[in-house]
PDB file of C-alpha atoms in Angstrom:
ATOM      1  CA  MET A  18     -84.927  35.469   5.574  1.00  0.00           C
ATOM      2  CA  LYS A  19     -87.107  38.516   3.808  1.00  0.00           C
ATOM      3  CA  ILE A  20     -84.573  41.959   3.865  1.00  0.00           C
ATOM      4  CA  GLY A  21     -86.210  43.668   6.789  1.00  0.00           C
ATOM      5  CA  SER A  22     -85.655  41.692   8.589  1.00  0.00           C
ATOM      6  CA  LYS A  23     -82.724  40.997   8.090  1.00  0.00           C
ATOM      7  CA  LEU A  24     -81.993  44.329   7.971  1.00  0.00           C
ATOM      8  CA  LEU A  25     -83.462  44.294  11.655  1.00  0.00           C
ATOM      9  CA  THR A  26     -80.451  41.362  12.677  1.00  0.00           C
ATOM     10  CA  VAL A  27     -78.304  43.823  11.428  1.00  0.00           C
ATOM     11  CA  ALA A  28     -78.907  46.630  13.176  1.00  0.00           C
ATOM     12  CA  GLN A  29     -79.558  44.605  16.296  1.00  0.00           C
ATOM     13  CA  ARG A  30     -76.115  43.049  15.828  1.00  0.00           C
ATOM     14  CA  ILE A  31     -74.540  46.980  15.490  1.00  0.00           C
ATOM     15  CA  ALA A  32     -76.545  47.860  18.584  1.00  0.00           C
ATOM     16  CA  ALA A  33     -74.819  45.039  20.058  1.00  0.00           C
ATOM     17  CA  THR A  34     -71.209  46.031  19.014  1.00  0.00           C
ATOM     18  CA  THR A  35     -71.850  49.979  19.747  1.00  0.00           C
ATOM     19  CA  THR A  36     -73.369  49.059  23.657  1.00  0.00           C
ATOM     20  CA  ASP A  37     -70.451  46.542  24.367  1.00  0.00           C
ATOM     21  CA  PHE A  38     -67.582  48.882  22.848  1.00  0.00           C
ATOM     22  CA  ALA A  39     -69.276  52.012  25.125  1.00  0.00           C
ATOM     23  CA  LEU A  40     -68.964  49.355  28.115  1.00  0.00           C
ATOM     24  CA  VAL A  41     -65.555  48.288  27.809  1.00  0.00           C
ATOM     25  CA  SER A  42     -64.429  51.790  27.260  1.00  0.00           C
ATOM     26  CA  LEU A  43     -65.842  52.876  29.914  1.00  0.00           C
ATOM     27  CA  VAL A  44     -64.559  50.749  31.807  1.00  0.00           C
ATOM     28  CA  LEU A  45     -60.858  51.024  30.625  1.00  0.00           C
ATOM     29  CA  GLY A  46     -61.368  55.539  30.877  1.00  0.00           C
ATOM     30  CA  GLY A  47     -62.903  54.722  34.828  1.00  0.00           C
ATOM     31  CA  SER A  48     -59.795  52.330  35.350  1.00  0.00           C
ATOM     32  CA  LEU A  49     -57.188  55.007  34.104  1.00  0.00           C
ATOM     33  CA  ALA A  50     -58.761  57.752  35.314  1.00  0.00           C
ATOM     34  CA  LEU A  51     -59.161  55.888  38.948  1.00  0.00           C
ATOM     35  CA  LEU A  52     -55.823  55.081  39.285  1.00  0.00           C
ATOM     36  CA  ALA A  53     -53.957  58.179  37.394  1.00  0.00           C
ATOM     37  CA  SER A  54     -56.031  59.961  41.328  1.00  0.00           C
ATOM     38  CA  ILE A  55     -54.626  57.275  43.270  1.00  0.00           C
ATOM     39  CA  MET A  56     -50.909  58.339  41.656  1.00  0.00           C
ATOM     40  CA  ALA A  57     -51.712  61.593  42.169  1.00  0.00           C
ATOM     41  CA  HIS A  58     -52.727  61.309  45.496  1.00  0.00           C
ATOM     42  CA  ASN A  59     -49.862  58.948  46.074  1.00  0.00           C
ATOM     43  CA  ALA A  60     -47.183  61.613  44.614  1.00  0.00           C
ATOM     44  CA  HIS A  61     -48.676  64.322  46.953  1.00  0.00           C
ATOM     45  CA  VAL A  62     -49.616  66.044  43.481  1.00  0.00           C
ATOM     46  CA  ASP A  63     -51.254  69.770  43.658  1.00  0.00           C
ATOM     47  CA  MET A  64     -53.808  69.169  41.597  1.00  0.00           C
ATOM     48  CA  SER A  65     -55.411  73.258  42.366  1.00  0.00           C
ATOM     49  CA  GLY A  66     -52.912  74.235  40.208  1.00  0.00           C
ATOM     50  CA  PRO A  67     -52.092  73.816  36.614  1.00  0.00           C
ATOM     51  CA  PHE A  68     -50.773  70.581  35.300  1.00  0.00           C
ATOM     52  CA  ASP A  69     -47.391  71.675  34.729  1.00  0.00           C
ATOM     53  CA  ALA A  70     -44.971  74.543  34.583  1.00  0.00           C
ATOM     54  CA  ALA A  71     -44.854  74.058  30.548  1.00  0.00           C
ATOM     55  CA  THR A  72     -48.554  74.263  30.166  1.00  0.00           C
ATOM     56  CA  PRO A  73     -49.746  77.097  32.095  1.00  0.00           C
ATOM     57  CA  GLY A  74     -53.692  76.908  30.963  1.00  0.00           C
ATOM     58  CA  LEU A  75     -54.401  73.067  31.450  1.00  0.00           C
ATOM     59  CA  SER A  76     -56.130  72.752  34.520  1.00  0.00           C
ATOM     60  CA  TRP A  77     -54.684  68.756  36.194  1.00  0.00           C
ATOM     61  CA  THR A  78     -57.491  66.967  35.179  1.00  0.00           C
ATOM     62  CA  GLU A  79     -56.987  68.511  31.575  1.00  0.00           C
ATOM     63  CA  GLY A  80     -53.468  67.639  31.779  1.00  0.00           C
ATOM     64  CA  ALA A  81     -53.946  63.548  33.214  1.00  0.00           C
ATOM     65  CA  ALA A  82     -56.544  63.166  30.346  1.00  0.00           C
ATOM     66  CA  LEU A  83     -54.031  64.364  27.760  1.00  0.00           C
ATOM     67  CA  SER A  84     -51.482  62.247  29.440  1.00  0.00           C
ATOM     68  CA  LEU A  85     -53.764  59.248  29.320  1.00  0.00           C
ATOM     69  CA  ALA A  86     -55.853  59.244  26.056  1.00  0.00           C
ATOM     70  CA  PRO A  87     -52.525  57.322  24.413  1.00  0.00           C
ATOM     71  CA  TYR A  88     -52.938  54.499  26.820  1.00  0.00           C
ATOM     72  CA  PHE A  89     -56.235  54.442  26.292  1.00  0.00           C
ATOM     73  CA  LEU A  90     -56.161  54.551  22.215  1.00  0.00           C
ATOM     74  CA  VAL A  91     -53.296  51.793  22.787  1.00  0.00           C
ATOM     75  CA  LEU A  92     -55.677  49.809  25.112  1.00  0.00           C
ATOM     76  CA  LEU A  93     -59.264  49.559  24.486  1.00  0.00           C
ATOM     77  CA  PRO A  94     -58.234  46.989  21.008  1.00  0.00           C
ATOM     78  CA  PHE A  95     -56.719  44.940  23.850  1.00  0.00           C
ATOM     79  CA  VAL A  96     -58.429  44.781  26.198  1.00  0.00           C
ATOM     80  CA  TRP A  97     -61.700  45.027  23.583  1.00  0.00           C
ATOM     81  CA  LEU A  98     -60.351  41.660  22.009  1.00  0.00           C
ATOM     82  CA  ILE A  99     -60.118  40.128  25.715  1.00  0.00           C
ATOM     83  CA  TYR A 100     -63.313  40.828  26.351  1.00  0.00           C
ATOM     84  CA  GLU A 101     -65.318  39.795  23.845  1.00  0.00           C
ATOM     85  CA  ALA A 102     -63.554  36.392  22.503  1.00  0.00           C
ATOM     86  CA  THR A 103     -63.561  35.332  26.439  1.00  0.00           C
ATOM     87  CA  LEU A 104     -67.580  35.980  26.859  1.00  0.00           C
ATOM     88  CA  THR A 105     -68.416  34.657  23.295  1.00  0.00           C
ATOM     89  CA  ARG A 106     -66.500  31.419  24.186  1.00  0.00           C
ATOM     90  CA  THR A 107     -67.333  30.538  27.974  1.00  0.00           C
ATOM     91  CA  CYS A 108     -71.252  32.418  27.654  1.00  0.00           C
ATOM     92  CA  LYS A 109     -72.867  29.942  24.478  1.00  0.00           C
ATOM     93  CA  GLY A 110     -71.873  33.484  22.218  1.00  0.00           C
ATOM     94  CA  THR A 111     -72.942  36.487  23.997  1.00  0.00           C
ATOM     95  CA  THR A 112     -71.459  39.983  25.613  1.00  0.00           C
ATOM     96  CA  ALA A 113     -73.443  42.089  27.406  1.00  0.00           C
ATOM     97  CA  GLY A 114     -74.662  43.885  24.359  1.00  0.00           C
ATOM     98  CA  LYS A 115     -75.735  40.809  22.421  1.00  0.00           C
ATOM     99  CA  LEU A 116     -77.908  39.739  25.815  1.00  0.00           C
ATOM    100  CA  LEU A 117     -79.203  42.627  25.789  1.00  0.00           C
ATOM    101  CA  PHE A 118     -80.636  43.099  22.195  1.00  0.00           C
ATOM    102  CA  ARG A 119     -81.045  39.245  22.319  1.00  0.00           C
ATOM    103  CA  VAL A 120     -78.228  37.727  19.701  1.00  0.00           C
ATOM    104  CA  ARG A 121     -75.782  35.375  19.968  1.00  0.00           C
ATOM    105  CA  THR A 122     -72.785  33.471  17.850  1.00  0.00           C
ATOM    106  CA  LEU A 123     -73.048  30.641  16.424  1.00  0.00           C
ATOM    107  CA  SER A 124     -70.320  28.803  14.808  1.00  0.00           C
ATOM    108  CA  LEU A 125     -71.031  27.196  11.471  1.00  0.00           C
ATOM    109  CA  THR A 126     -68.790  23.947  12.362  1.00  0.00           C
ATOM    110  CA  GLY A 127     -70.127  22.799  15.438  1.00  0.00           C
ATOM    111  CA  ASP A 128     -69.329  24.529  18.723  1.00  0.00           C
ATOM    112  CA  LEU A 129     -67.272  27.723  19.439  1.00  0.00           C
ATOM    113  CA  SER A 130     -63.773  27.338  19.168  1.00  0.00           C
ATOM    114  CA  THR A 131     -61.780  29.709  21.100  1.00  0.00           C
ATOM    115  CA  TRP A 132     -60.299  29.979  18.086  1.00  0.00           C
ATOM    116  CA  GLN A 133     -62.935  30.778  16.026  1.00  0.00           C
ATOM    117  CA  CYS A 134     -63.741  33.751  18.935  1.00  0.00           C
ATOM    118  CA  ILE A 135     -60.096  35.212  18.084  1.00  0.00           C
ATOM    119  CA  LEU A 136     -60.150  35.627  15.050  1.00  0.00           C
ATOM    120  CA  ARG A 137     -63.831  37.000  14.891  1.00  0.00           C
ATOM    121  CA  THR A 138     -63.143  39.282  17.356  1.00  0.00           C
ATOM    122  CA  THR A 139     -59.686  40.475  15.583  1.00  0.00           C
ATOM    123  CA  LEU A 140     -61.222  41.453  12.440  1.00  0.00           C
ATOM    124  CA  LYS A 141     -64.560  43.239  13.094  1.00  0.00           C
ATOM    125  CA  ILE A 142     -61.764  45.272  15.663  1.00  0.00           C
ATOM    126  CA  MET A 143     -59.427  45.689  12.326  1.00  0.00           C
ATOM    127  CA  SER A 144     -63.427  46.244  10.701  1.00  0.00           C
ATOM    128  CA  VAL A 145     -63.972  49.058  13.124  1.00  0.00           C
ATOM    129  CA  LEU A 146     -60.164  50.105  13.158  1.00  0.00           C
ATOM    130  CA  LEU A 147     -60.704  50.536   9.329  1.00  0.00           C
ATOM    131  CA  LEU A 148     -64.248  52.375   9.256  1.00  0.00           C
ATOM    132  CA  LEU A 149     -62.903  54.742  12.453  1.00  0.00           C
ATOM    133  CA  SER A 150     -59.671  55.778   9.810  1.00  0.00           C
ATOM    134  CA  ILE A 151     -61.567  57.215   7.228  1.00  0.00           C
ATOM    135  CA  GLY A 152     -61.633  60.761   7.224  1.00  0.00           C
ATOM    136  CA  HIS A 153     -63.282  61.671   4.426  1.00  0.00           C
ATOM    137  CA  PRO A 154     -67.226  61.765   4.933  1.00  0.00           C
ATOM    138  CA  LEU A 155     -68.450  60.091   1.104  1.00  0.00           C
ATOM    139  CA  ALA A 156     -65.815  57.341   0.853  1.00  0.00           C
ATOM    140  CA  LEU A 157     -67.080  56.450   4.645  1.00  0.00           C
ATOM    141  CA  ALA A 158     -70.780  56.248   3.233  1.00  0.00           C
ATOM    142  CA  GLY A 159     -69.638  54.150   0.701  1.00  0.00           C
ATOM    143  CA  VAL A 160     -68.300  51.950   2.748  1.00  0.00           C
ATOM    144  CA  LEU A 161     -70.448  51.979   5.877  1.00  0.00           C
ATOM    145  CA  ALA A 162     -73.070  50.784   2.582  1.00  0.00           C
ATOM    146  CA  VAL A 163     -71.009  47.764   1.338  1.00  0.00           C
ATOM    147  CA  TYR A 164     -70.368  46.969   5.606  1.00  0.00           C
ATOM    148  CA  VAL A 165     -74.205  46.513   5.906  1.00  0.00           C
ATOM    149  CA  ALA A 166     -74.986  45.265   2.935  1.00  0.00           C
ATOM    150  CA  VAL A 167     -73.016  42.147   3.141  1.00  0.00           C
ATOM    151  CA  PRO A 168     -75.222  40.843   5.237  1.00  0.00           C
ATOM    152  CA  VAL A 169     -78.376  41.979   4.543  1.00  0.00           C
ATOM    153  CA  PHE A 170     -77.367  39.411   0.952  1.00  0.00           C
ATOM    154  CA  THR A 171     -75.698  36.846   2.417  1.00  0.00           C
ATOM    155  CA  VAL A 172     -77.883  33.372   3.191  1.00  0.00           C
ATOM    156  CA  LYS A 173     -76.657  33.235   7.017  1.00  0.00           C
ATOM    157  CA  THR A 174     -76.391  36.813   7.775  1.00  0.00           C
ATOM    158  CA  GLN A 175     -72.771  37.445   8.039  1.00  0.00           C
ATOM    159  CA  PHE A 176     -70.398  40.245   7.972  1.00  0.00           C
ATOM    160  CA  ILE A 177     -66.773  40.048   6.396  1.00  0.00           C
ATOM    161  CA  PHE A 178     -65.471  39.237   9.311  1.00  0.00           C
ATOM    162  CA  ASP A 179     -68.288  35.904   9.929  1.00  0.00           C
ATOM    163  CA  LEU A 180     -67.294  34.845   6.922  1.00  0.00           C
ATOM    164  CA  LEU A 181     -63.847  34.695   7.803  1.00  0.00           C
ATOM    165  CA  ALA A 182     -64.527  32.433  10.803  1.00  0.00           C
ATOM    166  CA  SER A 183     -67.083  29.834  10.037  1.00  0.00           C
ATOM    167  CA  THR A 184     -69.596  32.240  11.739  1.00  0.00           C
ATOM    168  CA  THR A 185     -73.529  33.893  12.298  1.00  0.00           C
ATOM    169  CA  VAL A 186     -74.967  35.597  14.665  1.00  0.00           C
ATOM    170  CA  ALA A 187     -78.586  34.825  14.591  1.00  0.00           C
ATOM    171  CA  LYS A 188     -81.001  35.641  17.524  1.00  0.00           C
ATOM    172  CA  ARG A 189     -81.189  34.036  20.743  1.00  0.00           C
ATOM    173  CA  GLY A 190     -83.282  30.707  20.864  1.00  0.00           C
ATOM    174  CA  THR A 191     -82.730  29.635  17.250  1.00  0.00           C
TER     175      THR A 191
END
């Protein structure tokens, strides 16, 4: 496979992951917002005034968003794990993002096992969290360059989490 073709595959994979991440974030964020609204409605909270007497400059919606942010950040990796591992296992290696970008996950050892899907997704989430924890722009650029270079220079276009889980992602139909 030529480097240009590998870069296209890597770009498709990153776009698919970004799509899945956005979808999971929207569903989780919307669910938490709906829950907050239901709780406020049932608790008869005055939503026209300030959120709290201690924070008079904060509207109710701003205060609710700030109070739900920690739950969102804690739940997001777990919801993403359940979403991606379950869909990858049950939908022949695809998720919504992979379906949109016409790629799918394959096992190098036969059929995809549940443990391969869980391990791959866990390692993928950990790698994204690691990337998000890098604060210095030059360090982030260097790590991203290595992150993208690994699949370009492996035979089966595998990221590090694919190598560890014995999986690869290929265009659908192959």
